[in-house]
XYZ file of C-alpha atoms in Angstrom:
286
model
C 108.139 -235.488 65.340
C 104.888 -233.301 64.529
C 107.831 -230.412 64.330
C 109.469 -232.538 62.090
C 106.212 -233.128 59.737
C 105.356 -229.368 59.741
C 109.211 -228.692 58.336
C 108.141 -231.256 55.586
C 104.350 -229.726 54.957
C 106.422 -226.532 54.134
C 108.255 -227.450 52.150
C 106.097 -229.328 50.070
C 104.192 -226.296 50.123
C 106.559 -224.386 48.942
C 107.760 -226.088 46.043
C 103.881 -226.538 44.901
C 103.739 -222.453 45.025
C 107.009 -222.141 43.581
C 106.232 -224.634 40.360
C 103.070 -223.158 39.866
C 104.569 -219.423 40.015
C 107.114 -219.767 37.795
C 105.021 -221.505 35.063
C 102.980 -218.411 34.930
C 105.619 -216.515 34.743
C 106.908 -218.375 32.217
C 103.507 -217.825 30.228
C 103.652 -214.242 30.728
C 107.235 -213.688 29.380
C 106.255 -216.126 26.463
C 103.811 -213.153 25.745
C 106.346 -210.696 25.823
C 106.597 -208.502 22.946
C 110.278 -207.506 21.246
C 109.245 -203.311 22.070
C 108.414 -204.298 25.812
C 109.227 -200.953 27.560
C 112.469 -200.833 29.545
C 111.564 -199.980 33.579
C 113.703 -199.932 37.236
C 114.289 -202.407 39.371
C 116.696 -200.232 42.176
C 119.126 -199.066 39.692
C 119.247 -201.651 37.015
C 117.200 -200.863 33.992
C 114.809 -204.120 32.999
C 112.225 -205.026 30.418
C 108.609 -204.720 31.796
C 107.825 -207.805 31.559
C 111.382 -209.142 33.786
C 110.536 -207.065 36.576
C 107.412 -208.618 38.017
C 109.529 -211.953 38.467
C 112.669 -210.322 39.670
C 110.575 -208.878 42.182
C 108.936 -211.881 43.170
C 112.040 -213.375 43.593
C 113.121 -210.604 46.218
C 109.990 -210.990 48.449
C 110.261 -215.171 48.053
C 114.040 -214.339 49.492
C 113.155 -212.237 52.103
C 109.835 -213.682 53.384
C 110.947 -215.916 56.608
C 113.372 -212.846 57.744
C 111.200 -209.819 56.728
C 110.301 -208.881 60.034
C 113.547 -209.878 61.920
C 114.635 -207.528 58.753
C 112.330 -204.799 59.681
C 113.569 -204.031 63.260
C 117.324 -204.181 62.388
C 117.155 -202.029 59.339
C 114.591 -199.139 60.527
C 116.223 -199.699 64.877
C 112.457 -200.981 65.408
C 111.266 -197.504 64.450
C 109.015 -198.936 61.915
C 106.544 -200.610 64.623
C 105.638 -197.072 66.036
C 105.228 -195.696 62.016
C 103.060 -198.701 61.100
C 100.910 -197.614 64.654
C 100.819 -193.906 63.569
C 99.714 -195.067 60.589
C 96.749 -197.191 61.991
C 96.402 -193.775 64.444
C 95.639 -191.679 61.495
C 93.419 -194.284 59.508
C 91.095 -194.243 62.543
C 89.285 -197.273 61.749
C 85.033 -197.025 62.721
C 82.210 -199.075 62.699
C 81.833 -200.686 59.432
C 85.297 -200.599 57.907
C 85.751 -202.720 55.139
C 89.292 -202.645 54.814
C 91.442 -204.664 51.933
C 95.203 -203.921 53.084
C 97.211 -204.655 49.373
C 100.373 -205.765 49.414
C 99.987 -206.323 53.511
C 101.269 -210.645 53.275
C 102.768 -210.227 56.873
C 100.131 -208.822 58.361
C 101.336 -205.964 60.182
C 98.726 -203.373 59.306
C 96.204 -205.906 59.067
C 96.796 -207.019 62.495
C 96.800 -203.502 63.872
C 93.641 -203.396 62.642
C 92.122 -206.244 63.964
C 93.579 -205.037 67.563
C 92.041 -201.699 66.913
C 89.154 -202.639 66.162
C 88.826 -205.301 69.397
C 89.939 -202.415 71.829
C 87.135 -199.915 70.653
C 84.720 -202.391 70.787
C 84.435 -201.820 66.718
C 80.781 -203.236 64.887
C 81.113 -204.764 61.171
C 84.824 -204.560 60.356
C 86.837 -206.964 58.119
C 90.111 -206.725 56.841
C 91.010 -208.337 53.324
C 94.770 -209.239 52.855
C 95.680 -208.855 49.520
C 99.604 -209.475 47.988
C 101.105 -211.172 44.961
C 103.469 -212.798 46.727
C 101.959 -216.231 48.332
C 105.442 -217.307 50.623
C 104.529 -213.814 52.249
C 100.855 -214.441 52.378
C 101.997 -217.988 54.108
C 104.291 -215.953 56.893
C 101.487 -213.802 57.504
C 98.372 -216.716 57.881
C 101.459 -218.404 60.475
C 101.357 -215.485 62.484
C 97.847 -214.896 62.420
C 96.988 -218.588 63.525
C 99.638 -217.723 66.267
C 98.109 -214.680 67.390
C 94.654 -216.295 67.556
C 92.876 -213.922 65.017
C 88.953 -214.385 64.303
C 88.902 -215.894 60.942
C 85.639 -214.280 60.613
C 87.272 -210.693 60.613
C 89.753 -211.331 58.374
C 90.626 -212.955 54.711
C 93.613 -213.759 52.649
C 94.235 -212.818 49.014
C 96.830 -213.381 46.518
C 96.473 -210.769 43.532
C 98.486 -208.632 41.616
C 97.820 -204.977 42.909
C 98.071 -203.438 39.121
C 94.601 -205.906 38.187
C 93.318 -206.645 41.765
C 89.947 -209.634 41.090
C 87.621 -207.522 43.552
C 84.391 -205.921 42.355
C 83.865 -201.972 42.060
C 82.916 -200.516 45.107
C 84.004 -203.128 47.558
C 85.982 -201.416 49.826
C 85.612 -198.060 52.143
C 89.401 -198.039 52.827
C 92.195 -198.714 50.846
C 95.871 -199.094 52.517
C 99.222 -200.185 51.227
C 102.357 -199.858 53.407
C 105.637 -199.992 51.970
C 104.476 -202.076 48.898
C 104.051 -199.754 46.258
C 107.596 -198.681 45.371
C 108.104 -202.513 44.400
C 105.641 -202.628 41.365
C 106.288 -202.125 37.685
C 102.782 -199.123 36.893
C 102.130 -196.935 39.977
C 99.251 -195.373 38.076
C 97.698 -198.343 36.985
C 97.764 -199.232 41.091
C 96.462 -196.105 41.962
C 93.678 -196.426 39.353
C 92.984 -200.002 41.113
C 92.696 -198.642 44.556
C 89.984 -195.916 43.359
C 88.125 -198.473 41.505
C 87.388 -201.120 44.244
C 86.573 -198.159 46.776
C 83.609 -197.370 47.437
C 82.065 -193.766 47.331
C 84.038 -191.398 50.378
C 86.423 -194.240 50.450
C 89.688 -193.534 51.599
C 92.927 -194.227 49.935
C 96.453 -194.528 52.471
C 99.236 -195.271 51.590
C 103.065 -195.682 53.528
C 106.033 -195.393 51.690
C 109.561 -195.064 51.927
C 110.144 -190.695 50.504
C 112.970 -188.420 50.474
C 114.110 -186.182 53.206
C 112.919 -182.496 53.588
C 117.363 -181.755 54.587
C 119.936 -182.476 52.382
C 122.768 -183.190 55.137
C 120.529 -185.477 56.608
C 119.349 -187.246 53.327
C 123.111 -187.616 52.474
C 123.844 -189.549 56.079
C 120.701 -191.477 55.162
C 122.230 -192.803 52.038
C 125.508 -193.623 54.179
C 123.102 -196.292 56.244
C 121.339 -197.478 53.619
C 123.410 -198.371 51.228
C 126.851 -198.899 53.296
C 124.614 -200.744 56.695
C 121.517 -202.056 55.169
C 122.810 -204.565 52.802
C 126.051 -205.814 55.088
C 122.558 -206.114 57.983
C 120.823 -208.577 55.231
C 123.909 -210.239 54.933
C 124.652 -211.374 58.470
C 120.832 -211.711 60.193
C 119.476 -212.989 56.670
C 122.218 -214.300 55.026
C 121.329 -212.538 51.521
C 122.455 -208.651 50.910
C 121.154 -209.063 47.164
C 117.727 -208.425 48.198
C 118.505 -205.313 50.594
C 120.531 -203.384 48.193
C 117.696 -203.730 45.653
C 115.243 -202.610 48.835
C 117.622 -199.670 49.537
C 117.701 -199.279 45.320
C 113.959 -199.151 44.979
C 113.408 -196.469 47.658
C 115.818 -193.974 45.980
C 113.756 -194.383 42.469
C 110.474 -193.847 44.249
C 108.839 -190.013 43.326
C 109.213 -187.709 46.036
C 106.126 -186.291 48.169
C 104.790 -183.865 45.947
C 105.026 -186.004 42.850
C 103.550 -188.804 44.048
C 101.070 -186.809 45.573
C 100.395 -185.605 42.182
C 99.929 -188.872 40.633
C 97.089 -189.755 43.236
C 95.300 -186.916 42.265
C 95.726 -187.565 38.329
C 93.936 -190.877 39.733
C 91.009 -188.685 40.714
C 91.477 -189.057 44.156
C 90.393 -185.615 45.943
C 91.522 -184.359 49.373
C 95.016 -185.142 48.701
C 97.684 -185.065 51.890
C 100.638 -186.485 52.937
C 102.335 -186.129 56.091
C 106.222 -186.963 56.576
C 107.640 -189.068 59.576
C 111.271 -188.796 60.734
C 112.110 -185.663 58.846
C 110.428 -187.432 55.455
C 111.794 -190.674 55.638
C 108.236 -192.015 55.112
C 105.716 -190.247 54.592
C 101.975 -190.870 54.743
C 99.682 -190.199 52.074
C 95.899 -189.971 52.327
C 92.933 -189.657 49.650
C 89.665 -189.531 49.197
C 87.371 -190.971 46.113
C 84.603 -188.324 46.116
């Protein structure tokens, strides 16, 4: 029975976000202008002002599946990239972490463990994505997991115009999020803003690999495996073979290294994972 009312509660919920959601969408593309630029989504060329919603959509799809999703697509090998990751942030007393476009929680959560198993002083982690059904997947799992509330906070915003004062943060991390919106600059130029002073900017993304034989088997997977995987665990390829789509438009290493630098970021590195098929950047606002 109370399984039976929580079914119901979601749903509810759900169609509340969704209404709400799509009205403001509707609002924004009201706005529209007839010489709205033409952008990506994966290969499909789209008015600026479509893509935000079309992306929505893909992450509303995906939401209850996107970690089942994970393992299958990357063999699981995303788990030990996500703790590298967390490895080279090394968190320390004080962190003020917001974790943008994080709804599931796994950095966050990494985080929060790292922080309880050094014994960590004055840490918080603020999770920040546009997308509420994956900000709803990730507050499940944290009430599951039987997180602090006190360390940690929930936030939907847009990454492009985040609603967080300058100088709030001293670390700034988005994994596997930033390939998905419609002005990488105007993100980047967000993530210097809210940090603070010797913050640190990381970011996780999907790049291209350093061999061409193996980039070309790559492509093989990911476009022949990936979407036919979505299909049969998720029961939607759609959303996969813009996934696979999106990664292949993303800038390679030293251009989007580049771009965090023409964001005034200082310091700049990256460091490739499994022969570049993410890499790791890192950045500091000096």
């Amino acid at each position: 029975m109370a399984s039976s009312i929580h079914k119901v509660q979601r749903l509810l919920n759900r169609h509340f976000i969704n209404t709400h959601f799509r009205h403001a969408l509707r609002l924004s593309t009201q706005q529209s202008t007839k010489d709205d630029k033409e952008t990506h989504f994966g290969f499909e060329k789209v008015k600026e002002s479509e893509k935000h919603k079309k992306v929505f959509e893909v992450f509303e799809n995906v939401a209850l599946d996107y970690d089942i999703m994970n393992d299958a697509m990357s063999l699981g090998i995303h788990r030990l990239w996500k703790d590298y990751f967390m490895w080279s942030l090394l968190p320390t007393d004080g962190t003020k972490l917001l974790d943008v476009a994080g709804g599931t929680g796994d950095i966050a959560f990494r985080f929060i463990n790292y922080v309880k198993n050094n014994n960590l002083k004055d840490c918080h982690v603020t999770i920040s994505d546009i997308n509420p059904h994956m900000l709803e997947v990730g507050k499940l799992r944290s009430s599951k997991l039987g997180h602090n509330t006190n360390i940690i906070s929930w936030k939907e915003a847009n990454a492009e115009q985040l609603d967080f004062e300058d100088n709030m943060f001293n670390v700034y991390t988005i994994a596997f999020g930033i390939r998905n919106v419609t002005h990488i600059d105007k993100v980047l130029s967000e993530a210097y803003r809210v940090l603070q002073p010797g913050g640190r900017f990381m970011c996780m993304e999907f790049s291209h690999l350093e061999n061409s034989m193996a980039q070309w088997l790559y492509d093989q997977y990911s476009f022949q495996i990936i979407p036919v995987l979505g299909q049969v665990i998720a029961g939607k390829w759609q959303p996969y073979k813009y996934l696979v789509e999106s990664i292949r438009q993303f800038p390679n290493q030293e251009h989007f290294k580049q771009m965090i630098e023409e964001a005034g970021f200082r310091q700049v590195s990256y460091d490739n994972l499994t022969l570049g098929v993410v890499s790791i950047h890192s950045g500091y606002k000096l």
